[in-house]
PDB file of C-alpha atoms in Angstrom:
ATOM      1  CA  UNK A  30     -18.396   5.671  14.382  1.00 86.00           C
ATOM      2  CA  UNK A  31     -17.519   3.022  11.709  1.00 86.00           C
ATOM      3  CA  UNK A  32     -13.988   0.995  12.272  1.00 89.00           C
ATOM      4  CA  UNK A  33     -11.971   0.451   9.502  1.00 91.00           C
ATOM      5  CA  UNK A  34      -9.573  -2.467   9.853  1.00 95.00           C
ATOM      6  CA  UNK A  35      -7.039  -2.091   7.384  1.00 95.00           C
ATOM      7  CA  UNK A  36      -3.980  -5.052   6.527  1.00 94.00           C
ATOM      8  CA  UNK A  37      -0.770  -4.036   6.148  1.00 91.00           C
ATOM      9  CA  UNK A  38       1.657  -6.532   4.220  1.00 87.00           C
ATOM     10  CA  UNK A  39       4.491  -5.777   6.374  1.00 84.00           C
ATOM     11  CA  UNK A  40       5.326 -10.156   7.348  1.00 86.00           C
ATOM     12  CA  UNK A  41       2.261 -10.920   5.487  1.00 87.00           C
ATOM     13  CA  UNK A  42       2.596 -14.722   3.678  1.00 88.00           C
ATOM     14  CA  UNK A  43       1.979 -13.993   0.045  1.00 87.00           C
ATOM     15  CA  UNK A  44       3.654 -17.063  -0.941  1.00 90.00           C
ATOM     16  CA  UNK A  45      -0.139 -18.591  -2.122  1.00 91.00           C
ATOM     17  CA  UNK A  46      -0.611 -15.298  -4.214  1.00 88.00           C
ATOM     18  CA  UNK A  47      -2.147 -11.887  -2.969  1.00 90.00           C
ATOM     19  CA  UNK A  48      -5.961 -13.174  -4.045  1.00 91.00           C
ATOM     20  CA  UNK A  49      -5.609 -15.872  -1.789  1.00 93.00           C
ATOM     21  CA  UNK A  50      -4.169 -14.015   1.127  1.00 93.00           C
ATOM     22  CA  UNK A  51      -6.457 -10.670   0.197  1.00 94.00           C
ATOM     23  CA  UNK A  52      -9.997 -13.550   0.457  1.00 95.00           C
ATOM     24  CA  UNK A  53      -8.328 -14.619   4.049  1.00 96.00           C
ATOM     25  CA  UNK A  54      -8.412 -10.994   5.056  1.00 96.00           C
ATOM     26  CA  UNK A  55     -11.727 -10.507   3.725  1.00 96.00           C
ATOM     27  CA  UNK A  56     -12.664 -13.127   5.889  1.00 97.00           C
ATOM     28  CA  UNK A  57     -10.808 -12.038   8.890  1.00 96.00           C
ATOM     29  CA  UNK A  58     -12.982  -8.576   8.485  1.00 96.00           C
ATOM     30  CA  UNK A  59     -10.654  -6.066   6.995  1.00 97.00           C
ATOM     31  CA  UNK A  60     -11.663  -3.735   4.157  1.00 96.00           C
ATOM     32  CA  UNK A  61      -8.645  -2.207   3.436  1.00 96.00           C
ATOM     33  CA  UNK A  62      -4.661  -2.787   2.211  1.00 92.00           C
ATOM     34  CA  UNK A  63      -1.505  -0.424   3.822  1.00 93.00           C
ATOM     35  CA  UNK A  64       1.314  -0.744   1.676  1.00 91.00           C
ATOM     36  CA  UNK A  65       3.506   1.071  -0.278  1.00 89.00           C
ATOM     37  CA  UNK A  66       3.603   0.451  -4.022  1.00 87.00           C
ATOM     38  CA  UNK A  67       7.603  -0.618  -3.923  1.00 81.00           C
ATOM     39  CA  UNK A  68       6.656  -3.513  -1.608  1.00 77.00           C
ATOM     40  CA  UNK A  69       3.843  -5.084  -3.780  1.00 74.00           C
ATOM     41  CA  UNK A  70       5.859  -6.792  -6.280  1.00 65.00           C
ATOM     42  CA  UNK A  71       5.299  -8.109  -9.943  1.00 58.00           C
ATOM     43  CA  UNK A  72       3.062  -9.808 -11.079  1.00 63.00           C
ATOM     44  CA  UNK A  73       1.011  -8.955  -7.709  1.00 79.00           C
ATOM     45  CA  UNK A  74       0.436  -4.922  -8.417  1.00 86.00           C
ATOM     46  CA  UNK A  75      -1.586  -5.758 -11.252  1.00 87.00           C
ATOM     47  CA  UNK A  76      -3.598  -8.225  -9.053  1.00 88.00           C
ATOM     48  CA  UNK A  77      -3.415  -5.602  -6.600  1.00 89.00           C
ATOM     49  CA  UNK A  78      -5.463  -3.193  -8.439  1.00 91.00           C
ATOM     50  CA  UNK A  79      -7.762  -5.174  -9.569  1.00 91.00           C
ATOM     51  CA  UNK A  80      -8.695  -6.559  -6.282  1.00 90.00           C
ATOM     52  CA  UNK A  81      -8.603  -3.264  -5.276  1.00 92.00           C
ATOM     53  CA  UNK A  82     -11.262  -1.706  -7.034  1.00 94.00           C
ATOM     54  CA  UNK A  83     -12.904  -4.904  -8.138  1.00 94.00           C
ATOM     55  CA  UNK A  84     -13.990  -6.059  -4.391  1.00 93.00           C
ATOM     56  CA  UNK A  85     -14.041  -2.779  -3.231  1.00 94.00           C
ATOM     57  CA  UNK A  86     -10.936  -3.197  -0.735  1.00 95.00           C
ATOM     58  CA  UNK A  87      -9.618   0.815   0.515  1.00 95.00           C
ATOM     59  CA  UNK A  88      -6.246   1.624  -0.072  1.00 94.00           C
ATOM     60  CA  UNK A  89      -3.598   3.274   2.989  1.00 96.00           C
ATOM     61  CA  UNK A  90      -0.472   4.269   0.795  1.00 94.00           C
ATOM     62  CA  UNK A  91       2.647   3.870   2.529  1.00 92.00           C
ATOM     63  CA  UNK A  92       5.357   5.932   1.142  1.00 92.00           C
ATOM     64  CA  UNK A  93       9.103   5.324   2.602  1.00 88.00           C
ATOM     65  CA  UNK A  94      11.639   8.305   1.734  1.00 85.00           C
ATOM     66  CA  UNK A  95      15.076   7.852   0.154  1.00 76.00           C
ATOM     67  CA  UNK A  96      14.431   3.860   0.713  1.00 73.00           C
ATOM     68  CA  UNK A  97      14.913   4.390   4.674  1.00 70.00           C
ATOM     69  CA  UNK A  98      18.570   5.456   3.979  1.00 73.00           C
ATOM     70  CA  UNK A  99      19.487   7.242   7.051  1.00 74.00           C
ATOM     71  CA  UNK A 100      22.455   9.179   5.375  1.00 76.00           C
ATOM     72  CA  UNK A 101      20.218  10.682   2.298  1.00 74.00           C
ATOM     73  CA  UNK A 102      20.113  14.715   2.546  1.00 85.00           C
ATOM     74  CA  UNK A 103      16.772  16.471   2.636  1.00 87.00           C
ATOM     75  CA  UNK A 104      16.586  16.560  -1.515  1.00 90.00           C
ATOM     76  CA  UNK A 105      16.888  13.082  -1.625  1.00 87.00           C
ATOM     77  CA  UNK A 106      14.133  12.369   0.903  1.00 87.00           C
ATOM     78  CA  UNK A 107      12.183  15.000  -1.006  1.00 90.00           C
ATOM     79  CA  UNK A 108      12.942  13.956  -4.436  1.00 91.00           C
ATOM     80  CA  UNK A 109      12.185  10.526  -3.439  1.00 89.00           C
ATOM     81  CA  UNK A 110       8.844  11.599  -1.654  1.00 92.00           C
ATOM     82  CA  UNK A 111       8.091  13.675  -4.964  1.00 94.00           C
ATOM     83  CA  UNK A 112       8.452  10.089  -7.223  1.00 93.00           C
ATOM     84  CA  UNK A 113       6.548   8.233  -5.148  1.00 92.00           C
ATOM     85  CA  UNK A 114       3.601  10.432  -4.646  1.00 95.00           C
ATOM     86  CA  UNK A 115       3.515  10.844  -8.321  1.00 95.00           C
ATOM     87  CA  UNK A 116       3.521   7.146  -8.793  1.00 92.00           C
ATOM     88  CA  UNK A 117       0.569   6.988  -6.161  1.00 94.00           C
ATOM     89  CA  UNK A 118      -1.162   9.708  -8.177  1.00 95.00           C
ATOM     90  CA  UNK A 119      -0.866   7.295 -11.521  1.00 94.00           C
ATOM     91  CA  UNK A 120      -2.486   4.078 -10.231  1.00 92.00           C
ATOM     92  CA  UNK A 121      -6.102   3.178 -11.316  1.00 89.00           C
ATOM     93  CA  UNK A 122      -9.069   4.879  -9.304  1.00 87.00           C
ATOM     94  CA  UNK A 123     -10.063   5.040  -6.668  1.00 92.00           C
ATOM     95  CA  UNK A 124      -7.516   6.801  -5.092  1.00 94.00           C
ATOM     96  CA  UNK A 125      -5.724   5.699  -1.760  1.00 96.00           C
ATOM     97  CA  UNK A 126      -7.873   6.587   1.350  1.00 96.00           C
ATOM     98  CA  UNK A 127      -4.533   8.439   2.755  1.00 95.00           C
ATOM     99  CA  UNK A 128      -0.978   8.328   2.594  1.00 96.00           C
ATOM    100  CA  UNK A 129       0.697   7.685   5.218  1.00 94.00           C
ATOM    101  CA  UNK A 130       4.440   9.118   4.960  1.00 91.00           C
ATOM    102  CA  UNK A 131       7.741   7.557   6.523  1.00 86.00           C
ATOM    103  CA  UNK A 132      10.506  10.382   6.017  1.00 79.00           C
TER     104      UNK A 132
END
């Protein structure tokens, strides 16, 4: 059995950039990001990818329906769920090693 130890970003400090944060990690022993697309934000997606497939890090999509609205009707959470997966499906190879869905 192999253990992957994937970071989430959830209270992660980014202030020093993602690169910087994303070599601490590295060092700390984790090979993968979790983190939904709407949470890494510009100019850090691009650096995102790249670290992504350029060191080799693995990828645990989080996707968060209808923005964690609580009122939002079942279309909503499905239309939103729809978007997001599509915008997973766009991003540079390789693809994420799951998603992992918050409806």
């Amino acid at each position: 059995m192999r253990l992957l130890l994937a970071r989430h970003f959830w209270g992660a400090d980014l202030s020093a950039g993602l690169a910087t944060a994303a070599a601490a990690w590295r060092a700390a022993g984790y090979t993968a990001f979790e983190v939904c697309l709407d949470h890494v934000a510009a100019p850090d997606l691009a650096t995102f990818h790249h670290l992504r497939r350029a060191e080799n890090w693995g990828w645990i999509a989080g996707v968060y329906t209808d923005a964690f609205r609580t009122t939002g009707d079942v279309a909503a959470h499905l239309a939103s769920l729809r978007a997001q997966l599509e915008a997973i499906a766009a991003c540079p190879g390789p693809a994420p090693l799951l998603v992992n869905p918050h409806s």
